[in-house]
Short mmCIF file of C-alpha atoms in Angstrom, two decimals:
data_model
loop_
_atom_site.label_atom_id
_atom_site.label_comp_id
_atom_site.label_asym_id
_atom_site.label_seq_id
_atom_site.Cartn_x
_atom_site.Cartn_y
_atom_site.Cartn_z
CA LEU A 20 -27.35 -67.23 13.91
CA ASP A 21 -28.20 -67.67 17.56
CA LYS A 22 -32.01 -67.16 16.91
CA MET A 23 -31.89 -68.12 13.31
CA ARG A 24 -32.87 -71.59 11.87
CA PHE A 25 -33.16 -72.49 8.25
CA LYS A 26 -33.17 -76.25 7.05
CA ALA A 27 -35.03 -77.69 3.79
CA LYS A 28 -34.60 -80.48 1.25
CA LEU A 29 -33.92 -79.21 -2.10
CA ARG A 30 -35.90 -81.66 -4.50
CA ASN A 31 -35.81 -79.65 -7.66
CA VAL A 32 -32.02 -79.87 -7.99
CA LYS A 33 -31.56 -79.42 -11.72
CA SER A 34 -33.79 -76.43 -12.05
CA PHE A 35 -32.21 -74.70 -8.94
CA TYR A 36 -28.71 -75.42 -10.46
CA ARG A 37 -29.75 -73.79 -13.69
CA LEU A 38 -31.19 -70.76 -12.00
CA VAL A 39 -28.01 -70.17 -10.13
CA GLU A 40 -26.03 -70.67 -13.33
CA THR A 41 -28.17 -68.11 -15.09
CA LEU A 42 -27.79 -65.38 -12.33
CA GLU A 43 -24.10 -65.99 -11.86
CA LYS A 44 -23.60 -64.78 -15.61
CA ILE A 45 -24.66 -61.18 -14.30
CA GLN A 46 -22.24 -61.28 -11.28
CA SER A 47 -21.13 -63.45 -8.53
CA ASP A 48 -22.49 -61.47 -5.51
CA CYS A 49 -26.12 -62.17 -4.89
CA ILE A 50 -28.57 -61.55 -2.00
CA VAL A 51 -30.87 -64.27 -1.02
CA HIS A 52 -34.12 -63.48 0.86
CA LEU A 53 -36.11 -66.40 2.60
CA THR A 54 -39.47 -66.18 4.00
CA GLU A 55 -42.02 -68.86 5.26
CA THR A 56 -43.31 -69.13 1.69
CA ASP A 57 -40.99 -67.65 -0.81
CA VAL A 58 -37.32 -67.55 -1.85
CA LYS A 59 -35.95 -64.48 -3.53
CA PHE A 60 -32.63 -63.87 -5.46
CA ILE A 61 -31.44 -60.22 -6.03
CA VAL A 62 -28.50 -59.34 -8.11
CA ILE A 63 -27.59 -55.69 -8.27
CA SER A 64 -24.41 -54.65 -10.30
CA ASP A 65 -21.71 -52.76 -8.53
CA SER A 66 -21.50 -49.98 -11.34
CA ALA A 67 -23.84 -46.94 -11.19
CA HIS A 68 -27.13 -47.36 -13.24
CA GLY A 69 -26.20 -51.09 -13.50
CA PHE A 70 -27.82 -54.29 -14.24
CA GLN A 71 -30.44 -55.52 -11.74
CA VAL A 72 -32.00 -58.94 -11.59
CA TRP A 73 -35.03 -59.97 -9.21
CA SER A 74 -35.89 -63.45 -9.22
CA GLY A 75 -38.02 -65.58 -6.94
CA PHE A 76 -40.26 -68.77 -6.50
CA GLU A 77 -42.57 -70.27 -4.05
CA SER A 78 -40.47 -72.33 -1.59
CA ALA A 79 -42.67 -75.41 -1.98
CA SER A 80 -42.18 -75.69 -5.78
CA TYR A 81 -38.35 -76.39 -5.04
CA PHE A 82 -38.12 -77.64 -1.47
CA SER A 83 -39.79 -79.85 1.07
CA ASP A 84 -39.59 -80.09 4.70
CA TYR A 85 -38.93 -76.36 4.57
CA ARG A 86 -38.37 -74.82 8.10
CA ILE A 87 -37.27 -71.25 8.74
CA GLU A 88 -37.11 -69.42 12.11
CA SER A 89 -35.87 -65.99 12.93
CA LYS A 90 -36.54 -62.91 15.12
CA ASN A 91 -37.42 -61.07 11.97
CA ASN A 92 -40.92 -62.42 11.43
CA ASN A 93 -39.20 -65.64 10.29
CA MET A 94 -37.31 -64.00 7.51
CA ILE A 95 -33.66 -64.47 6.71
CA SER A 96 -31.52 -62.56 4.17
CA PHE A 97 -27.89 -63.04 3.35
CA LYS A 98 -25.25 -62.44 0.79
CA ILE A 99 -23.68 -65.31 -1.13
CA ASN A 100 -21.14 -65.84 -3.90
CA LEU A 101 -23.08 -67.69 -6.74
CA ASP A 102 -19.98 -69.03 -8.14
CA LEU A 103 -19.24 -70.98 -4.89
CA LEU A 104 -22.82 -72.00 -4.66
CA PHE A 105 -22.95 -73.25 -8.27
CA ARG A 106 -19.89 -75.41 -7.70
CA ALA A 107 -21.29 -76.76 -4.56
CA LEU A 108 -24.61 -77.61 -6.29
CA LYS A 109 -22.67 -79.23 -9.14
CA SER A 110 -21.39 -81.99 -7.02
CA GLY A 111 -24.86 -83.04 -6.18
CA LEU A 112 -26.63 -82.85 -9.54
CA LEU A 113 -27.19 -86.51 -9.70
CA ALA A 114 -28.67 -86.64 -6.22
CA PRO A 115 -32.54 -87.02 -5.86
CA GLU A 116 -32.36 -84.27 -3.14
CA ILE A 117 -29.83 -82.04 -1.35
CA MET A 118 -30.24 -80.99 2.35
CA VAL A 119 -29.62 -77.22 2.74
CA LYS A 120 -29.10 -75.45 6.07
CA LEU A 121 -27.64 -72.69 7.78
CA THR A 122 -24.59 -73.55 9.93
CA LYS A 123 -21.78 -71.69 11.72
CA GLN A 124 -18.07 -72.50 12.21
CA ASP A 125 -15.93 -70.12 14.20
CA ASP A 126 -18.46 -67.29 14.14
CA GLN A 127 -18.73 -67.66 10.25
CA PRO A 128 -22.13 -68.42 8.90
CA PHE A 129 -22.50 -70.96 6.08
CA LEU A 130 -25.10 -72.25 3.84
CA THR A 131 -24.40 -75.95 3.89
CA LEU A 132 -25.30 -78.48 1.15
CA ALA A 133 -25.24 -82.06 2.19
CA VAL A 134 -25.61 -84.89 -0.37
CA GLU A 135 -25.93 -88.69 0.49
CA ALA A 136 -23.54 -90.65 -1.58
CA GLN A 137 -24.19 -94.30 -2.93
CA ASN A 138 -22.20 -95.82 -0.07
CA GLU A 139 -24.38 -93.99 2.42
CA THR A 140 -21.73 -91.52 3.47
CA THR A 141 -22.80 -87.75 3.50
CA ILE A 142 -20.71 -85.21 1.52
CA SER A 143 -21.09 -81.65 2.95
CA GLN A 144 -20.02 -78.47 1.42
CA GLY A 145 -20.21 -75.16 3.23
CA VAL A 146 -20.76 -71.99 1.23
CA PRO A 147 -19.71 -68.78 3.27
CA ILE A 148 -22.54 -66.09 3.58
CA ALA A 149 -22.92 -62.66 5.15
CA ILE A 150 -26.10 -62.39 7.16
CA LEU A 151 -28.06 -59.00 6.33
CA GLY A 152 -30.15 -57.19 8.94
CA PRO A 153 -33.73 -56.10 8.02
CA SER A 154 -33.02 -52.46 7.49
CA HIS A 155 -30.60 -53.57 4.53
CA LEU A 156 -33.22 -55.43 2.69
CA SER A 157 -36.05 -52.79 3.23
CA ALA A 158 -33.64 -50.23 1.59
CA MET A 159 -33.70 -52.34 -1.68
CA LYS A 160 -36.47 -51.58 -4.04
CA GLU A 161 -37.13 -52.68 -7.57
CA PRO A 162 -36.82 -49.76 -9.92
CA ASN A 163 -40.06 -47.74 -10.14
CA LEU A 164 -40.70 -47.35 -13.84
CA PRO A 165 -43.49 -45.98 -16.11
CA GLU A 166 -45.70 -48.34 -17.95
CA PRO A 167 -43.99 -49.54 -21.11
CA GLU A 168 -45.13 -48.36 -24.47
CA VAL A 169 -44.42 -51.83 -25.99
CA TYR A 170 -44.56 -55.14 -24.45
CA ILE A 171 -43.83 -58.16 -26.70
CA HIS A 172 -43.03 -61.98 -26.49
CA LEU A 173 -39.45 -62.66 -27.66
CA PRO A 174 -38.52 -65.26 -30.23
CA ASP A 175 -36.87 -68.42 -29.36
CA ALA A 176 -33.75 -67.32 -27.14
CA ARG A 177 -31.37 -69.76 -28.59
CA LYS A 178 -32.14 -68.46 -32.12
CA LEU A 179 -31.85 -65.02 -30.73
CA GLN A 180 -28.62 -65.63 -28.92
CA CYS A 181 -27.16 -66.65 -32.29
CA VAL A 182 -28.22 -63.50 -34.06
CA ILE A 183 -27.00 -61.35 -31.05
CA ASP A 184 -23.59 -63.08 -31.11
CA ARG A 185 -23.08 -62.31 -34.80
CA LEU A 186 -24.00 -58.57 -34.10
CA LYS A 187 -21.53 -58.41 -31.11
CA ASN A 188 -18.61 -58.87 -33.46
CA LEU A 189 -19.66 -55.39 -35.25
CA ASP A 190 -20.26 -53.08 -32.31
CA ASN A 191 -20.91 -52.91 -28.63
CA ILE A 192 -24.28 -50.87 -28.83
CA LEU A 193 -27.53 -52.63 -29.80
CA VAL A 194 -30.68 -50.72 -30.78
CA ILE A 195 -33.88 -52.50 -29.91
CA LYS A 196 -37.10 -51.40 -31.61
CA ALA A 197 -40.57 -53.02 -31.21
CA ASN A 198 -44.25 -52.02 -31.83
CA MET A 199 -47.59 -53.17 -30.76
CA ALA A 200 -48.16 -54.98 -34.29
CA GLY A 201 -45.79 -57.80 -33.43
CA ASP A 202 -42.75 -56.50 -35.10
CA LEU A 203 -39.20 -56.41 -33.29
CA ASN A 204 -35.83 -55.66 -34.61
CA PHE A 205 -32.30 -55.45 -33.55
CA ARG A 206 -29.82 -53.31 -35.10
CA VAL A 207 -25.99 -52.44 -34.75
CA GLN A 208 -24.62 -49.30 -36.69
CA THR A 209 -21.07 -48.33 -37.35
CA GLU A 210 -19.67 -45.77 -39.62
CA MET A 211 -18.98 -48.39 -42.14
CA VAL A 212 -22.20 -50.62 -41.92
CA SER A 213 -25.60 -50.92 -40.48
CA ILE A 214 -27.08 -54.34 -39.96
CA ALA A 215 -30.59 -55.19 -38.60
CA THR A 216 -32.52 -58.48 -37.94
CA PHE A 217 -36.21 -58.23 -38.20
CA PHE A 218 -38.84 -60.56 -36.40
CA LYS A 219 -42.57 -60.31 -37.37
CA ASN A 220 -45.96 -61.68 -36.10
CA LEU A 221 -44.72 -61.93 -32.43
CA GLU A 222 -47.32 -62.22 -29.81
CA HIS A 223 -48.20 -59.62 -27.13
CA PRO A 224 -48.91 -60.95 -23.50
CA HIS A 225 -52.12 -60.52 -21.72
CA ILE A 226 -53.24 -61.57 -18.28
CA GLU A 227 -54.84 -65.26 -18.05
CA GLY A 228 -58.41 -65.33 -17.88
CA GLN A 229 -58.89 -61.78 -19.34
CA SER A 230 -59.57 -60.85 -22.91
CA PRO A 231 -56.60 -59.26 -24.49
CA PRO A 232 -56.72 -55.42 -24.13
CA GLU A 233 -57.28 -53.30 -27.28
CA ARG A 234 -53.99 -52.01 -28.45
CA ASP A 235 -52.95 -49.61 -31.02
CA PRO A 236 -50.61 -51.16 -33.49
CA THR A 237 -48.88 -48.05 -34.48
CA ILE A 238 -47.33 -47.65 -30.94
CA GLU A 239 -43.57 -48.25 -31.17
CA ALA A 240 -40.64 -47.81 -28.83
CA LYS A 241 -36.96 -47.99 -29.14
CA VAL A 242 -33.98 -48.29 -26.76
CA SER A 243 -30.09 -48.53 -27.01
CA VAL A 244 -28.09 -51.03 -24.69
CA GLU A 245 -24.82 -52.49 -24.42
CA ILE A 246 -24.83 -55.68 -26.50
CA LYS A 247 -23.04 -57.55 -23.71
CA HIS A 248 -25.72 -56.90 -21.31
CA PHE A 249 -28.57 -58.20 -23.59
CA SER A 250 -26.58 -61.24 -24.27
CA LYS A 251 -26.27 -61.93 -20.60
CA PHE A 252 -29.99 -61.72 -20.22
CA LEU A 253 -30.50 -64.22 -23.14
CA TYR A 254 -28.41 -66.78 -21.09
CA SER A 255 -31.75 -67.37 -19.12
CA HIS A 256 -32.79 -69.71 -21.71
CA LYS A 257 -30.99 -72.17 -19.55
CA VAL A 258 -33.81 -72.28 -17.18
CA GLU A 259 -36.13 -73.52 -20.19
CA PRO A 260 -38.67 -70.66 -19.63
CA LYS A 261 -42.11 -70.81 -21.03
CA PHE A 262 -42.21 -67.09 -21.77
CA MET A 263 -39.68 -64.29 -22.33
CA ILE A 264 -41.20 -60.80 -22.69
CA CYS A 265 -39.60 -57.70 -23.50
CA CYS A 266 -41.02 -54.32 -22.09
CA ILE A 267 -39.72 -51.09 -23.62
CA VAL A 268 -40.23 -47.55 -22.14
CA GLU A 269 -39.08 -45.24 -24.85
CA ALA A 270 -35.49 -44.02 -24.33
CA CYS A 271 -35.80 -44.74 -20.55
CA ALA A 272 -35.90 -48.48 -19.73
CA LEU A 273 -35.62 -52.12 -20.98
CA VAL A 274 -37.21 -54.84 -18.73
CA CYS A 275 -37.29 -58.50 -19.58
CA HIS A 276 -39.26 -61.03 -17.93
CA VAL A 277 -38.39 -64.72 -17.88
CA LEU A 278 -41.48 -66.88 -16.64
CA LEU A 279 -41.58 -70.61 -15.82
CA ASN A 280 -44.38 -72.12 -13.67
CA ASP A 281 -43.76 -70.54 -10.26
CA LEU A 282 -40.34 -69.09 -11.22
CA PHE A 283 -39.88 -65.50 -12.38
CA ILE A 284 -36.71 -63.56 -13.34
CA THR A 285 -36.92 -59.94 -14.10
CA TYR A 286 -34.03 -58.10 -15.76
CA TYR A 287 -33.71 -54.41 -15.56
CA ILE A 288 -31.14 -53.74 -18.25
CA PRO A 289 -29.26 -50.41 -18.33
CA ILE A 290 -29.89 -48.18 -21.46
CA ILE A 291 -27.56 -45.89 -23.15
CA SER A 292 -28.70 -42.25 -23.33
CA GLU A 293 -29.07 -41.04 -26.83
CA GLU A 294 -28.02 -37.43 -25.89
#
């Protein structure tokens, strides 16, 4: 930390709290990458072919008085426990702002959160972190996947969560099928029963300012995933997103995008091979 400095005022406390709460549902270990303009959260499951979540936002949309300095082009990366960060944020939820900075005690680096109480005393909580070198982050890449056959807006996440919770009681494998005509269905199948839920007339995303591309409504795609994984993704409704988009690469990948103003969260959900 000798040549590393980071200090900022967290203004958007509740939204930041909801983001940490959402990511912590995947797993507690997370990598945070800070630059002069952006903040990224990267969660990669320990298991092989596991869950990955890449999230980020422009620093100015959550912080003010944002100052960062390092030998690595003013970039800082560290590993942090989201559960501990979540608890530290919880104590400052009612505060208009939280001062966030890197500190060190007995050679242990911390991300310290300081909240000014009503009696003008300051309450500080340090969350231990592990500083990561540039080579560690450069080795981490988002999955390189083919273009999806189908991309479709998801229905209201809270309603969908209720559907998935009911299906979860029947089996642990969820089959997701969608087409480019606005149809999306979720199915679980056991030896005794097959239950499916159908959604129709859903929108397909397109880039703002451009006319929607011509699409073939007959194109469809299907994947199978562990239902608990899809359920963890749906917890992202906590950030109150504007859009949730499901992208399916037939029998290859399920990628879900959560979008809210400057914030994005991309979920790479491992699929079950149908061999």
